[in-house]
mmCIF file of N, CA and C in Angstrom:
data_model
loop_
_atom_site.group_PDB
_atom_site.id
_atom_site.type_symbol
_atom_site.label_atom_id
_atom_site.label_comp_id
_atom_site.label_asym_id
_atom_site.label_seq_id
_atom_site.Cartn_x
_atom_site.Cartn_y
_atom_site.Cartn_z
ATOM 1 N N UNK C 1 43.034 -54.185 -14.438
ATOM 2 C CA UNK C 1 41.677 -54.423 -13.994
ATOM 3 C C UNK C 1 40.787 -53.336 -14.586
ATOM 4 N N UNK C 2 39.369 -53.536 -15.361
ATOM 5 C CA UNK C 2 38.393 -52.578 -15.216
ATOM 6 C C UNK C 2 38.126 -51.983 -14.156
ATOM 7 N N UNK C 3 37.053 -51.021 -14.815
ATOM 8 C CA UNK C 3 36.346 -50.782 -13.685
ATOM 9 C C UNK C 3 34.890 -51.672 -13.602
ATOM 10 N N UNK C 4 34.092 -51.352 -12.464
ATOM 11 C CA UNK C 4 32.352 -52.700 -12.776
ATOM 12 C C UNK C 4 31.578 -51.836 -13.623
ATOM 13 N N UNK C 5 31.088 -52.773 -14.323
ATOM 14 C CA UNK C 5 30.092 -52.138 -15.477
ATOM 15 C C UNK C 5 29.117 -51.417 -14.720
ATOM 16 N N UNK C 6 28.686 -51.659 -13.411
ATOM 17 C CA UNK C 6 27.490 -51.015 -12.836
ATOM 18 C C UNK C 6 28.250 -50.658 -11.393
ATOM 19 N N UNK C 7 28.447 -49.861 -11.142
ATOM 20 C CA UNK C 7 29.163 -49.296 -9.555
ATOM 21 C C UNK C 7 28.221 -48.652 -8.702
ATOM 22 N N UNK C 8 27.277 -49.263 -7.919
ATOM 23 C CA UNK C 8 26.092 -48.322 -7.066
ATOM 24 C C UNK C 8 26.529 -49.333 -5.784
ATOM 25 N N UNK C 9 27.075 -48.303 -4.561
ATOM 26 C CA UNK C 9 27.281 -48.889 -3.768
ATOM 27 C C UNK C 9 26.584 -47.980 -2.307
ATOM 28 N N UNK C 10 26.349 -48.584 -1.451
ATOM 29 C CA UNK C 10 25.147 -47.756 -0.304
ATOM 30 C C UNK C 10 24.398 -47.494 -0.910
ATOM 31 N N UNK C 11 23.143 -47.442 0.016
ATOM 32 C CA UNK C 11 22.316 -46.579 -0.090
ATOM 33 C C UNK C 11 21.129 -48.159 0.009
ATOM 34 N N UNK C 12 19.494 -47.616 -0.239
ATOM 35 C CA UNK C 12 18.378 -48.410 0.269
ATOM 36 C C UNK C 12 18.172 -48.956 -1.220
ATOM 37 N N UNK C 13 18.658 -49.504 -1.873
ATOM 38 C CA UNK C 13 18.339 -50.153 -3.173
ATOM 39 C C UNK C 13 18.089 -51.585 -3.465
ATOM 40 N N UNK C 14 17.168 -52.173 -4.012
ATOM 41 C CA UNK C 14 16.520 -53.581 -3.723
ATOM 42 C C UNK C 14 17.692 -54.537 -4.664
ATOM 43 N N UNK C 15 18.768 -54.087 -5.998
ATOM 44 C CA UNK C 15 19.828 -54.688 -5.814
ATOM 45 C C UNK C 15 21.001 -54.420 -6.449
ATOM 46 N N UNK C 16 22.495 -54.410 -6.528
ATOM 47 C CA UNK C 16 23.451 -53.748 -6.647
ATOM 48 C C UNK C 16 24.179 -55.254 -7.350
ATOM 49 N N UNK C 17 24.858 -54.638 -8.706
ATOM 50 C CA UNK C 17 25.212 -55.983 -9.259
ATOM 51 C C UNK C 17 26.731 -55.186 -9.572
ATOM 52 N N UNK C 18 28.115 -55.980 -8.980
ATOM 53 C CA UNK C 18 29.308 -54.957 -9.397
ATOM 54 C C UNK C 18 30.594 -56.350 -10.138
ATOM 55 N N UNK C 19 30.766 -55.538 -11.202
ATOM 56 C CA UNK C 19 31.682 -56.846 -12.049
ATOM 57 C C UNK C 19 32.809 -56.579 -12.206
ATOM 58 N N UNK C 20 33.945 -57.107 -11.747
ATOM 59 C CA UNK C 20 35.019 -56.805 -11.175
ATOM 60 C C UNK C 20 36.116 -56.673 -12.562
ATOM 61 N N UNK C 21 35.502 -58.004 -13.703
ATOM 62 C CA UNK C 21 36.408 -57.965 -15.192
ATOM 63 C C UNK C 21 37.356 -58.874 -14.366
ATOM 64 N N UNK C 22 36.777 -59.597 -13.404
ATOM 65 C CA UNK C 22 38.368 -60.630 -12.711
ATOM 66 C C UNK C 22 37.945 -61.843 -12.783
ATOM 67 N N UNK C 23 37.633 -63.043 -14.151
ATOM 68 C CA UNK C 23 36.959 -63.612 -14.175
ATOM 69 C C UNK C 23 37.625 -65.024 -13.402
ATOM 70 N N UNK C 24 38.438 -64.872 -13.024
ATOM 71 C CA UNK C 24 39.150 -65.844 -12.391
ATOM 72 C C UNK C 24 39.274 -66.236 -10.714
ATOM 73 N N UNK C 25 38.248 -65.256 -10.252
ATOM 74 C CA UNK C 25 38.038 -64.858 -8.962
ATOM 75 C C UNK C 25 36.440 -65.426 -8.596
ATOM 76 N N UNK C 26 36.006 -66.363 -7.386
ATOM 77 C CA UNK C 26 34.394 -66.527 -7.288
ATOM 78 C C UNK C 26 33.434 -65.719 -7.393
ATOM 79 N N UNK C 27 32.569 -65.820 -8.124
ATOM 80 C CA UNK C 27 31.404 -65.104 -7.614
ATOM 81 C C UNK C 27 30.534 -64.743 -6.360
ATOM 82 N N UNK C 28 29.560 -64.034 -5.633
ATOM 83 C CA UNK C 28 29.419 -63.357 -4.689
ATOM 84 C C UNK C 28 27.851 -63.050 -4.592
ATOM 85 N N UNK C 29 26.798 -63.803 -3.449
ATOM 86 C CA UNK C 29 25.251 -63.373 -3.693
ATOM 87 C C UNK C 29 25.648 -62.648 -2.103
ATOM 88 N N UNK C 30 25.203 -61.537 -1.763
ATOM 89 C CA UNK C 30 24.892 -61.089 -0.114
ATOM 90 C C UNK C 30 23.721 -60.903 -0.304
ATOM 91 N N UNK C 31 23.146 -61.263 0.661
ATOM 92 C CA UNK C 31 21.506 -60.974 0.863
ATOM 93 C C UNK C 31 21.621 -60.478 2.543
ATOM 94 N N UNK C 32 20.627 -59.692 2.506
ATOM 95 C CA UNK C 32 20.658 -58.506 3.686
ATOM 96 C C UNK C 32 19.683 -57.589 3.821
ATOM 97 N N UNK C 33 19.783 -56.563 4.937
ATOM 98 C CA UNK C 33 19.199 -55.494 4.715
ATOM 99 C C UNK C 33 20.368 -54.336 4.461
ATOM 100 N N UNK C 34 20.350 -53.133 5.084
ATOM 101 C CA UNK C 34 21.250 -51.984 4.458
ATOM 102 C C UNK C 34 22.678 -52.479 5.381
ATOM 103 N N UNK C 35 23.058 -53.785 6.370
ATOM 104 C CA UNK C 35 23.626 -53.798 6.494
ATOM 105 C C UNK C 35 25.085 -54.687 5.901
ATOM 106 N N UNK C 36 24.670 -54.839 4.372
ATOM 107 C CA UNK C 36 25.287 -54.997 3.699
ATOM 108 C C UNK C 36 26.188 -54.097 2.698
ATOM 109 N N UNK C 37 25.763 -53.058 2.778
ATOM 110 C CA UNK C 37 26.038 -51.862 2.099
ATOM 111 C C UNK C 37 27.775 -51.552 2.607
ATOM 112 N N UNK C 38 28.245 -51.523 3.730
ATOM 113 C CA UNK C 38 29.759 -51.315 4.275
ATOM 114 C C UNK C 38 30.606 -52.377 3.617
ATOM 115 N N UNK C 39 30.097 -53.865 3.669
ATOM 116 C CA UNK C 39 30.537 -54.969 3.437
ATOM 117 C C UNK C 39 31.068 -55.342 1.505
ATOM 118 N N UNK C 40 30.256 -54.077 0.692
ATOM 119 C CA UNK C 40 30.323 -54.101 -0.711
ATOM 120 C C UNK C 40 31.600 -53.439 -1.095
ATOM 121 N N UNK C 41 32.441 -52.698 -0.606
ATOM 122 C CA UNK C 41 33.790 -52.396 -0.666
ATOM 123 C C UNK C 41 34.751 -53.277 0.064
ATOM 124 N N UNK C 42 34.698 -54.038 0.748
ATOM 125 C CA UNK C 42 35.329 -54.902 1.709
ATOM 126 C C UNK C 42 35.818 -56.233 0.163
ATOM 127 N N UNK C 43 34.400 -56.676 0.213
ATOM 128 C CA UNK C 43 34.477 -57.812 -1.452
ATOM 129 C C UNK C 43 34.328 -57.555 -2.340
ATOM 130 N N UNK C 44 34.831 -56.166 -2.586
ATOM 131 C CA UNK C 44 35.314 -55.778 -4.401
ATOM 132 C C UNK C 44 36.297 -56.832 -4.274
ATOM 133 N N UNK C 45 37.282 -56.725 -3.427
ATOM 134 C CA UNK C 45 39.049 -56.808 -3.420
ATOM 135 C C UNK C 45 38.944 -58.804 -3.876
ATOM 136 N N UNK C 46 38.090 -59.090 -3.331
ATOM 137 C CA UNK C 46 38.633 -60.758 -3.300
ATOM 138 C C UNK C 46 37.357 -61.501 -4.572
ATOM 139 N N UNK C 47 36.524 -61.007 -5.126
ATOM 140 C CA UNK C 47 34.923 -61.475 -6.132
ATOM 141 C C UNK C 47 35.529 -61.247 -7.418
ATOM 142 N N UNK C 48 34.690 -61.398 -8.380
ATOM 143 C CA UNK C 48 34.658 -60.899 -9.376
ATOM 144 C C UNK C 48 33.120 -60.649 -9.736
ATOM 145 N N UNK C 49 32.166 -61.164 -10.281
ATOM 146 C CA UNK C 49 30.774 -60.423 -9.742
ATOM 147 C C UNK C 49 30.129 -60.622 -8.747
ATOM 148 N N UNK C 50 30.017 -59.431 -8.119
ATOM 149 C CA UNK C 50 29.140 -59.338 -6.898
ATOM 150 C C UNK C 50 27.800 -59.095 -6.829
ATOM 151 N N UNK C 51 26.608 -59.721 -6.417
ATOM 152 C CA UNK C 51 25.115 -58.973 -6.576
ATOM 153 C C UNK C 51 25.022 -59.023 -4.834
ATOM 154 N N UNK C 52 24.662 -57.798 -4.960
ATOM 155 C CA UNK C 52 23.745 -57.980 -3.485
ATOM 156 C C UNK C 52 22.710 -57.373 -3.167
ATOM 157 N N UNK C 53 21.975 -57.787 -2.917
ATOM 158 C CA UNK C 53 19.999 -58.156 -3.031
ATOM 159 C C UNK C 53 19.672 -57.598 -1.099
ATOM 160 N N UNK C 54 18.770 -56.345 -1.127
ATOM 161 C CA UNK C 54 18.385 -56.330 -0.274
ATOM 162 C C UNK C 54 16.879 -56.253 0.267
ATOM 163 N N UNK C 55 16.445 -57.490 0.730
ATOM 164 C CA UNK C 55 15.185 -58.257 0.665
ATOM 165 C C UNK C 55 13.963 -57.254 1.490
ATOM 166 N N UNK C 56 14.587 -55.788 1.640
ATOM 167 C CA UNK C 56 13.750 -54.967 2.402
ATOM 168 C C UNK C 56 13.018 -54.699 1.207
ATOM 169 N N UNK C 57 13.704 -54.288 0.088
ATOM 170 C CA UNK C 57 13.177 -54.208 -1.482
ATOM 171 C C UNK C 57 13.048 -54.802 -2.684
ATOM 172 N N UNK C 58 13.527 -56.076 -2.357
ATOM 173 C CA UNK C 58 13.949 -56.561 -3.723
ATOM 174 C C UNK C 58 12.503 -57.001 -3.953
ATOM 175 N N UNK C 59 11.968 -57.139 -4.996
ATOM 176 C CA UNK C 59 10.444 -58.010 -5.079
ATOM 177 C C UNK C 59 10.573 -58.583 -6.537
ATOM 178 N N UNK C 60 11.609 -59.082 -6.948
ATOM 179 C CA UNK C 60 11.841 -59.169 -8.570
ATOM 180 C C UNK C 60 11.286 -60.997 -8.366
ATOM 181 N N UNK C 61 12.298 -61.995 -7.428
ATOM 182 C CA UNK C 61 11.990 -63.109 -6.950
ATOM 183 C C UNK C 61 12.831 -63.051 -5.917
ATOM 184 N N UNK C 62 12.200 -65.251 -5.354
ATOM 185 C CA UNK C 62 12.836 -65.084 -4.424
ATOM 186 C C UNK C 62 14.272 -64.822 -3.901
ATOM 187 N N UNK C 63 14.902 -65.276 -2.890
ATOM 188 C CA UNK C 63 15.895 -65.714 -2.791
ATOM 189 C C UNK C 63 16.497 -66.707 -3.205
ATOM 190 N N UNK C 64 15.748 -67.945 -3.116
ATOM 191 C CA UNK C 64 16.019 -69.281 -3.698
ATOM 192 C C UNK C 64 16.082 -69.171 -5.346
ATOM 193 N N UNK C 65 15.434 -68.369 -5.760
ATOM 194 C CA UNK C 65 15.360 -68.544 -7.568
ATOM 195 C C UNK C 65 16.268 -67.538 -8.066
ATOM 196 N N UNK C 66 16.556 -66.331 -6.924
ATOM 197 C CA UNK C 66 17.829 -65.737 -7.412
ATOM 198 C C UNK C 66 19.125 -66.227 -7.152
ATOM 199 N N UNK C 67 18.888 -67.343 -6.156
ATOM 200 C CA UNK C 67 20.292 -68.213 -6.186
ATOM 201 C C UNK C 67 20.480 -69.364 -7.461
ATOM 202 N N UNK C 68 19.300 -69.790 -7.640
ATOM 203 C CA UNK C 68 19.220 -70.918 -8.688
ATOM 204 C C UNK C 68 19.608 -70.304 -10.310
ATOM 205 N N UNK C 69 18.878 -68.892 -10.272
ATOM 206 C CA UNK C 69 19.456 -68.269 -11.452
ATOM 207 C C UNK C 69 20.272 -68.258 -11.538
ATOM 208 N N UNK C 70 20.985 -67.716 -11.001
ATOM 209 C CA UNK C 70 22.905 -66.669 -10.922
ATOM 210 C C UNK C 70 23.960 -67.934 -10.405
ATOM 211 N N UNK C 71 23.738 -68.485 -9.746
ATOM 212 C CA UNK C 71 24.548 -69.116 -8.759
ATOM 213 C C UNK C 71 25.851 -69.209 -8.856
ATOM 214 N N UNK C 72 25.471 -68.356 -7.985
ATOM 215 C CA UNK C 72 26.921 -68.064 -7.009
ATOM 216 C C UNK C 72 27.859 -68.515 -6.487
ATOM 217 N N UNK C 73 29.216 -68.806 -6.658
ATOM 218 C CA UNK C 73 29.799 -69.706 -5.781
ATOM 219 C C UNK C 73 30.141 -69.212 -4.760
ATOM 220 N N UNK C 74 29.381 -68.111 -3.870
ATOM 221 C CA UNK C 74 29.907 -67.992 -2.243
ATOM 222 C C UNK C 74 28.049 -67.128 -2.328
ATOM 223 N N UNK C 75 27.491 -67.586 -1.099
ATOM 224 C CA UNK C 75 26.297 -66.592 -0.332
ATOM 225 C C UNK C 75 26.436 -66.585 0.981
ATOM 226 N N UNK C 76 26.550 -65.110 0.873
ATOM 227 C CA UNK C 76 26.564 -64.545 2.612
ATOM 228 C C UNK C 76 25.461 -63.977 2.709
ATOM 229 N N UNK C 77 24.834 -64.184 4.318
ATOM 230 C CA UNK C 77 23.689 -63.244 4.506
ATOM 231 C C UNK C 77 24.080 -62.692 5.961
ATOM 232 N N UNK C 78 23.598 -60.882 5.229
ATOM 233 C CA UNK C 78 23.885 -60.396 6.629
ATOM 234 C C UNK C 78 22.852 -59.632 7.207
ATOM 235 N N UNK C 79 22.234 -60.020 8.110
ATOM 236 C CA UNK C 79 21.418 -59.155 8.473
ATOM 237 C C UNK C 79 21.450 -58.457 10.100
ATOM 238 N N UNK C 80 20.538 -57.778 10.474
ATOM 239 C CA UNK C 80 20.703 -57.403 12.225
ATOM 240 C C UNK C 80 19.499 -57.963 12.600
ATOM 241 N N UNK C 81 19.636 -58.265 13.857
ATOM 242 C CA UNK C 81 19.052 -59.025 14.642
ATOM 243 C C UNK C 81 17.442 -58.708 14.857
ATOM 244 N N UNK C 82 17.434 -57.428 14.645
ATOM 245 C CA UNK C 82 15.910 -57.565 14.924
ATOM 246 C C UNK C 82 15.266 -58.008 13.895
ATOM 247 N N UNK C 83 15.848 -57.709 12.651
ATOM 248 C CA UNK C 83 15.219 -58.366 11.019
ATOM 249 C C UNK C 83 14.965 -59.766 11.605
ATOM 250 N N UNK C 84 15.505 -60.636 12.041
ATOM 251 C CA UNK C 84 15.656 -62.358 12.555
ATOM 252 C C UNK C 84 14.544 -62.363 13.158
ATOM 253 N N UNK C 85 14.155 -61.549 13.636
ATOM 254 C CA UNK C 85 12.992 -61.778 15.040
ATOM 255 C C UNK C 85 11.687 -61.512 13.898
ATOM 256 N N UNK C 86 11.508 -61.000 12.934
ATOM 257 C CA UNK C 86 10.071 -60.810 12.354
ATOM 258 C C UNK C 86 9.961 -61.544 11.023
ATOM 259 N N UNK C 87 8.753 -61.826 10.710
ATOM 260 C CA UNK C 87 9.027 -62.451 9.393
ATOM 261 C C UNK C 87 8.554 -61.432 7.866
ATOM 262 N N UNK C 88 8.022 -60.057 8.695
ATOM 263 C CA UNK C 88 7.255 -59.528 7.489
ATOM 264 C C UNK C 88 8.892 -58.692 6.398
ATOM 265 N N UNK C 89 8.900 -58.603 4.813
ATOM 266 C CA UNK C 89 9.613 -58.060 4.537
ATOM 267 C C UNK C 89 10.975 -59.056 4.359
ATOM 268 N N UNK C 90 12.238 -58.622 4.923
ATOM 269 C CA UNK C 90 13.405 -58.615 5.475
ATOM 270 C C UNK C 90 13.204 -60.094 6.064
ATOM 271 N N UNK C 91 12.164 -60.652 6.852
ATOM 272 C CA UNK C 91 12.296 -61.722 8.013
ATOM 273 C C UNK C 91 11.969 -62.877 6.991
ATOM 274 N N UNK C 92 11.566 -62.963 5.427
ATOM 275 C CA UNK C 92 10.911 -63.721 4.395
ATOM 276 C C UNK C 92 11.693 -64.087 3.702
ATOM 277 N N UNK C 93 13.051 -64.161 3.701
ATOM 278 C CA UNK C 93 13.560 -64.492 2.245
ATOM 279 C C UNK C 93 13.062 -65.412 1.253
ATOM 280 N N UNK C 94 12.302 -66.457 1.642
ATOM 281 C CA UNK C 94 12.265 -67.103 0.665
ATOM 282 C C UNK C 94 10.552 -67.221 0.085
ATOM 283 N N UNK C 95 10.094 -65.692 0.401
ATOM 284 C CA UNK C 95 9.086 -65.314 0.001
ATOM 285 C C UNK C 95 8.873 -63.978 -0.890
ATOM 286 N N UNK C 96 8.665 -63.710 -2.014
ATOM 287 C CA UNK C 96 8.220 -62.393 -2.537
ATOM 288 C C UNK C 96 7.637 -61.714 -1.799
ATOM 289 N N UNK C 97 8.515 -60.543 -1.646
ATOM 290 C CA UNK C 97 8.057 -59.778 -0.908
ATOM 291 C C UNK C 97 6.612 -58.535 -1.328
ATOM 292 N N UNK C 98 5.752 -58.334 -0.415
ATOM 293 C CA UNK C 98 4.521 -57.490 -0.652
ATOM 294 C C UNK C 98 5.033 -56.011 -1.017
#
């Protein structure tokens, strides 16, 4: 196995793209806030590229057009509960964020 061409894992970054060189393994979108960050060592082991997009920062596009781009064959979204309750930011996915 390589290693991922790009390895940035934690931390507040709008998005983290990690390529496993396991091309025989699904691909991987998480969308979240930072509580996706624990979960990015968990699915090294079973992906082969992983992006995960955190919509507190990401402002590149949406969600929907970063799924339509890349597409992924698995999307998880993880977020905490109070993100659910608001729509500004984090509560928008399928809005560019301000």
């Amino acid at each position: 196995m390589r290693w991922p061409t790009r390895l940035i894992w934690g931390g507040d970054i709008a998005e983290t793209v990690i390529d496993t060189g396991r091309d025989e393994l699904p691909s991987l979108l998480i969308y979240g806030d930072s509580f996706t960050n624990p979960v990015e060592g968990l699915m090294y082991y079973s992906f082969d590229e992983m992006r995960t997009v955190d919509l507190r920062h990401y402002k590149d596009m949406t969600l929907a057009d970063d799924i339509a781009l890349y597409q992924p064959d698995v999307v998880v979204g993880i977020r905490d509960y109070e993100s659910l309750l608001s729509t500004d930011y984090n509560g928008s996915p399928f809005e560019i964020q301000p």
